[in-house]
Short mmCIF file of C-alpha atoms in Angstrom, two decimals:
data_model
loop_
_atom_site.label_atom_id
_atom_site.label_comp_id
_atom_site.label_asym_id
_atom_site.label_seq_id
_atom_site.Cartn_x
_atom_site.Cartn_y
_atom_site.Cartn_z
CA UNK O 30 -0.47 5.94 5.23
CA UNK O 31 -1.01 9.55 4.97
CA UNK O 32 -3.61 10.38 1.95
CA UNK O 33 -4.97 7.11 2.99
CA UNK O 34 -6.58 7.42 6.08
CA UNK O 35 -7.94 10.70 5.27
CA UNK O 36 -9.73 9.23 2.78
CA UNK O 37 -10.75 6.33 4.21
CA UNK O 38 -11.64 7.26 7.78
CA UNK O 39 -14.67 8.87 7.01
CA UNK O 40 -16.96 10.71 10.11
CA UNK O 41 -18.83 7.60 9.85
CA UNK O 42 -15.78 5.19 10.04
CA UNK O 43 -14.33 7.38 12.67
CA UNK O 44 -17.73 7.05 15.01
CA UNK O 45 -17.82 2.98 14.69
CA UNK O 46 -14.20 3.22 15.76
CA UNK O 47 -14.63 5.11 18.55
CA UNK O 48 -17.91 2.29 19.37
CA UNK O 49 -15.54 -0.30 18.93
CA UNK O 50 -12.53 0.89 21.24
CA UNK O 51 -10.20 1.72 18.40
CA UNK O 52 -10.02 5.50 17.94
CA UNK O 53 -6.54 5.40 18.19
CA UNK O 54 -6.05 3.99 14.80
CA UNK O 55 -7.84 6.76 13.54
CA UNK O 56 -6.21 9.49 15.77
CA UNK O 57 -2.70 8.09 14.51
CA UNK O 58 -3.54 7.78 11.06
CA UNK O 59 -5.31 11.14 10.55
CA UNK O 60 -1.89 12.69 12.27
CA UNK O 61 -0.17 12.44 9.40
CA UNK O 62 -0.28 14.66 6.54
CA UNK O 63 -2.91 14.66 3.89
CA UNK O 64 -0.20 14.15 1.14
CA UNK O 65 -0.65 11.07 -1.62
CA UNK O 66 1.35 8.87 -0.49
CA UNK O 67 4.59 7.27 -3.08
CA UNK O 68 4.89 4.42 -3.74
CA UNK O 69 8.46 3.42 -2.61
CA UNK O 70 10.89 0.67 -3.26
CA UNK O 71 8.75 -2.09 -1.18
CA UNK O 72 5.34 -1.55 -3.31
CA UNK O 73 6.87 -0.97 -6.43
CA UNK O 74 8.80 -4.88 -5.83
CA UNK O 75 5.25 -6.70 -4.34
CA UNK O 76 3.11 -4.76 -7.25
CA UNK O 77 5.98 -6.30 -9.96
CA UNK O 78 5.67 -9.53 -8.31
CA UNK O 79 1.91 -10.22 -8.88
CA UNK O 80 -0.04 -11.69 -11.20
CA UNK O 81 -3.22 -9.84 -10.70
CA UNK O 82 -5.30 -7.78 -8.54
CA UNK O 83 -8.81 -6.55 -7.42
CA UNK O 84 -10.06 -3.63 -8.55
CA UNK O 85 -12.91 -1.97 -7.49
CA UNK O 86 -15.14 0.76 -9.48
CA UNK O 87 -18.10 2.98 -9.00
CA UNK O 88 -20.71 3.55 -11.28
CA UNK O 89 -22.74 6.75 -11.75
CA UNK O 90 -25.73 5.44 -9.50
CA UNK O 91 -23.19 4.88 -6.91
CA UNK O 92 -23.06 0.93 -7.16
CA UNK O 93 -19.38 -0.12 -6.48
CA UNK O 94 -18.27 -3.29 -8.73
CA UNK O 95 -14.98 -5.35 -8.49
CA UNK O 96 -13.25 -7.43 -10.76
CA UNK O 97 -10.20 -9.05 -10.71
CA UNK O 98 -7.18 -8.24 -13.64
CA UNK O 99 -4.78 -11.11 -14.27
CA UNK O 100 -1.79 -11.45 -16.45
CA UNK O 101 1.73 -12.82 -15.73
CA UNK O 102 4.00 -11.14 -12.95
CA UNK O 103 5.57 -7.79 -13.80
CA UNK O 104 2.06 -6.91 -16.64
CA UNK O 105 0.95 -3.95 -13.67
CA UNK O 106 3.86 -1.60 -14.20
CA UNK O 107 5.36 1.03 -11.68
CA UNK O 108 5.86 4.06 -14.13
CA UNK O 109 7.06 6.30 -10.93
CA UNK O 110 5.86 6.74 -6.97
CA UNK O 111 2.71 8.09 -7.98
CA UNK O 112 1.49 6.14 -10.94
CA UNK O 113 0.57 2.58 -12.50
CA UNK O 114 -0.56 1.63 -15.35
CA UNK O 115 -1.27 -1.59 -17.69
CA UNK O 116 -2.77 -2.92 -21.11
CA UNK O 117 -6.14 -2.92 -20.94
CA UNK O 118 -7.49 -5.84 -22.85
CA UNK O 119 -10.45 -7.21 -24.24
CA UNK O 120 -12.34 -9.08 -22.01
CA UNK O 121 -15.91 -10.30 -21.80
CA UNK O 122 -17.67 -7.02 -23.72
CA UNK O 123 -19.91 -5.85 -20.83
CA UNK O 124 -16.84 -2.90 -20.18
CA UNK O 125 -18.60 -1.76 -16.77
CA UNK O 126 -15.10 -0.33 -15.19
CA UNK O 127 -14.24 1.20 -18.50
CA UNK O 128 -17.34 2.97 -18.27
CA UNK O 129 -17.44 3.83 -14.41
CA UNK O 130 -13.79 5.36 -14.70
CA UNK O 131 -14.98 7.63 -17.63
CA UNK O 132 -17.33 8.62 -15.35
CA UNK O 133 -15.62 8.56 -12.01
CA UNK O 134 -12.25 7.88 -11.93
CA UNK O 135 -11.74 6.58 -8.45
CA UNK O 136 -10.54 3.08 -7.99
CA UNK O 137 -9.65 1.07 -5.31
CA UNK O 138 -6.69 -1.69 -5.80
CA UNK O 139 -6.05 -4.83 -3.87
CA UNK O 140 -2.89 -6.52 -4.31
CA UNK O 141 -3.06 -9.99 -2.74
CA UNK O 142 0.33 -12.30 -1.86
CA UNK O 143 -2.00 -14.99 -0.53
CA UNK O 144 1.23 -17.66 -0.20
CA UNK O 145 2.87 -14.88 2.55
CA UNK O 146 -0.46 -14.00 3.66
CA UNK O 147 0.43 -10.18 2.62
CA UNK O 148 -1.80 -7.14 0.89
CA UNK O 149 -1.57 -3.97 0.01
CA UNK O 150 -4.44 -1.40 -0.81
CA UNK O 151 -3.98 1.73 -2.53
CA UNK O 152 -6.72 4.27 -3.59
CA UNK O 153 -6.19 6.16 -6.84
CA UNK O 154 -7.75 8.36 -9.99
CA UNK O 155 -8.08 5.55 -13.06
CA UNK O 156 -8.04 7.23 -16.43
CA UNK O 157 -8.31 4.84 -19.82
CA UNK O 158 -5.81 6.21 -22.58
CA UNK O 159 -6.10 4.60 -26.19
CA UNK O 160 -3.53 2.85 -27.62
CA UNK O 161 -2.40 5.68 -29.76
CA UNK O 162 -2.00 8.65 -27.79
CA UNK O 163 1.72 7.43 -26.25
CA UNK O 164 3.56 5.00 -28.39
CA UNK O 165 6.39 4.69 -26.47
CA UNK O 166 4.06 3.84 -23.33
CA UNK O 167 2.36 1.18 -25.17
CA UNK O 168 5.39 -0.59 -26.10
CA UNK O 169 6.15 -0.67 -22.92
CA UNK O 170 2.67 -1.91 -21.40
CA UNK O 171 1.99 -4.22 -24.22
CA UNK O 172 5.07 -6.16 -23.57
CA UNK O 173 4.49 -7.87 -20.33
CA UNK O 174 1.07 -8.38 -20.51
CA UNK O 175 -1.95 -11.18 -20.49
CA UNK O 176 -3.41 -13.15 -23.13
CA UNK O 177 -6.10 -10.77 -25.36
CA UNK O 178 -6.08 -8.35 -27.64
CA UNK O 179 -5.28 -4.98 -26.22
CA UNK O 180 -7.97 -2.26 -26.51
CA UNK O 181 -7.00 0.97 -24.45
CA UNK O 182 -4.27 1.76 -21.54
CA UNK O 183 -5.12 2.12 -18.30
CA UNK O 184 -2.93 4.47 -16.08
CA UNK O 185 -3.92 4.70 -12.38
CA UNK O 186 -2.78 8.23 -10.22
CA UNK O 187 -1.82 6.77 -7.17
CA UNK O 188 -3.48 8.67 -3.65
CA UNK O 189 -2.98 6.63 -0.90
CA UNK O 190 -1.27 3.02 0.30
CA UNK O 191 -1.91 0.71 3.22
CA UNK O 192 -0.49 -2.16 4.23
CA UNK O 193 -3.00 -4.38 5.69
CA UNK O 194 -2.83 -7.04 8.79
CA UNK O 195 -2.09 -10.37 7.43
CA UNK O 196 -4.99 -11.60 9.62
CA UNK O 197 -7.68 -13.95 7.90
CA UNK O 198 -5.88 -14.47 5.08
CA UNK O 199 -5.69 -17.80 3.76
CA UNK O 200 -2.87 -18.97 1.91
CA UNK O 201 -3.32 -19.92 -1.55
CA UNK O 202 -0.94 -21.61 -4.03
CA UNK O 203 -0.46 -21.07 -8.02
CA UNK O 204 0.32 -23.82 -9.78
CA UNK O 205 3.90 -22.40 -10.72
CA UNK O 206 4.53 -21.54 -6.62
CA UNK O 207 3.48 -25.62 -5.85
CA UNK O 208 6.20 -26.51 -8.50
CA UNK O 209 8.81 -24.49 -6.75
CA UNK O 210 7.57 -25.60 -3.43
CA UNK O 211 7.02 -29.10 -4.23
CA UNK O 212 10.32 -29.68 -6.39
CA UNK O 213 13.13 -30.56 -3.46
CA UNK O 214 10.19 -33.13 -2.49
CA UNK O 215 9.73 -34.43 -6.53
CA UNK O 216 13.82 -34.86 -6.19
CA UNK O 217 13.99 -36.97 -2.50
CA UNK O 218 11.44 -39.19 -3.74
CA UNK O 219 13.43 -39.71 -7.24
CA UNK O 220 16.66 -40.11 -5.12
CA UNK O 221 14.48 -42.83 -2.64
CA UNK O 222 12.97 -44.38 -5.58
CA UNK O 223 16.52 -45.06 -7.26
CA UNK O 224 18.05 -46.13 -4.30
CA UNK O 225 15.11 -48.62 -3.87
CA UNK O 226 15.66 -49.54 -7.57
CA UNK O 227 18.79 -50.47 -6.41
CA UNK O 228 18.15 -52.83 -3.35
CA UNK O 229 15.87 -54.71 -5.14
CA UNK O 230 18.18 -55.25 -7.45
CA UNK O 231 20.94 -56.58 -5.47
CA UNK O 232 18.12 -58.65 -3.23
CA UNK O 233 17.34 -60.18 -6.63
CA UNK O 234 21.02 -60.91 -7.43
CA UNK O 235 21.41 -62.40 -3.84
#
């Protein structure tokens, strides 16, 4: 967390942390240098795992707005340490992030593991590409992607990581993660309802 805390521990952030007993966190963070931080080995396997994220936007009268990107896991792509990207597609028409990254391209990403009670947040520069401009990229991004039609690319500079306290996090299941989870139980009670099969039958034999 290096790029990171600069840019989040603001004057302002760094005063309520001093009211609030913790200006160590930001004496420790702002230590380190004020180099973007990569994206290593650990982020690029939790951001290939997920099947969606919050992202958060600001428009031109300085209103942030968040919405959440889904697709199947692997459909946000690690391209190298400092960059992600994904297929943009169509959505419900109002194209309010679209238009705030034209304007402003800083973004803020959460990427949730609610079952392991894990996150990571990364700041970053968003910048929409159209379909046409990289072919090769587009294959790529267009293959492991969700439902829609595609409409533009959307390749995120990465700035700065964090790996946030687990704390307060609920856990949360998919319906695909209760399958796994509840499948040894789905096999006992077949074994226990076989076996029962069983004694009945030889009771009613008896």
């Amino acid at each position: 967390m290096g790029r990171y805390a600069h840019l989040a521990y603001t004057d302002s952030v760094r005063r309520v942390q001093e009211e609030n007993g913790s200006a160590l966190v930001g004496v420790r963070g702002l230590a380190r240098e004020d180099e973007p931080d990569p994206l290593g080995p650990a982020e690029a396997s939790f951001i290939a795992s997920r099947d969606g994220f919050y992202l958060a936007s600001v428009s031109e009268t300085g209103w942030p707005y968040v919405q959440f990107r889904g697709g199947p896991p692997g459909f946000v792509h690690v391209l190298d340490e400092r960059t992600l990207a994904y297929a943009d597609v169509r959505g419900n028409r109002q194209y309010i992030t679209t238009g705030n990254v034209r304007a402003d391209g800083r973004v803020a990403l959460f990427f949730m593991d609610y079952p392991r009670k894990a996150r990571l947040k990364l700041f970053g520069r968003a910048r929409p590409l159209p379909l046409d401009e990289d072919a090769g990229l587009t294959r790529r991004l267009v293959g492991t992607r969700t439902d829609g039609k595609p409409e533009r690319l959307m390749t995120i500079h990465v700035e700065g990581i964090s790996w946030n306290c687990h704390q307060h996090i609920t856990p949360r299941f998919t319906e695909a993660e209760l399958d796994t989870a509840l499948e040894p139980v789905r096999a006992r009670m077949a074994e226990l309802e076989r076996q029962n099969a069983e004694l009945r039958a030889r009771l009613g034999e008896g």
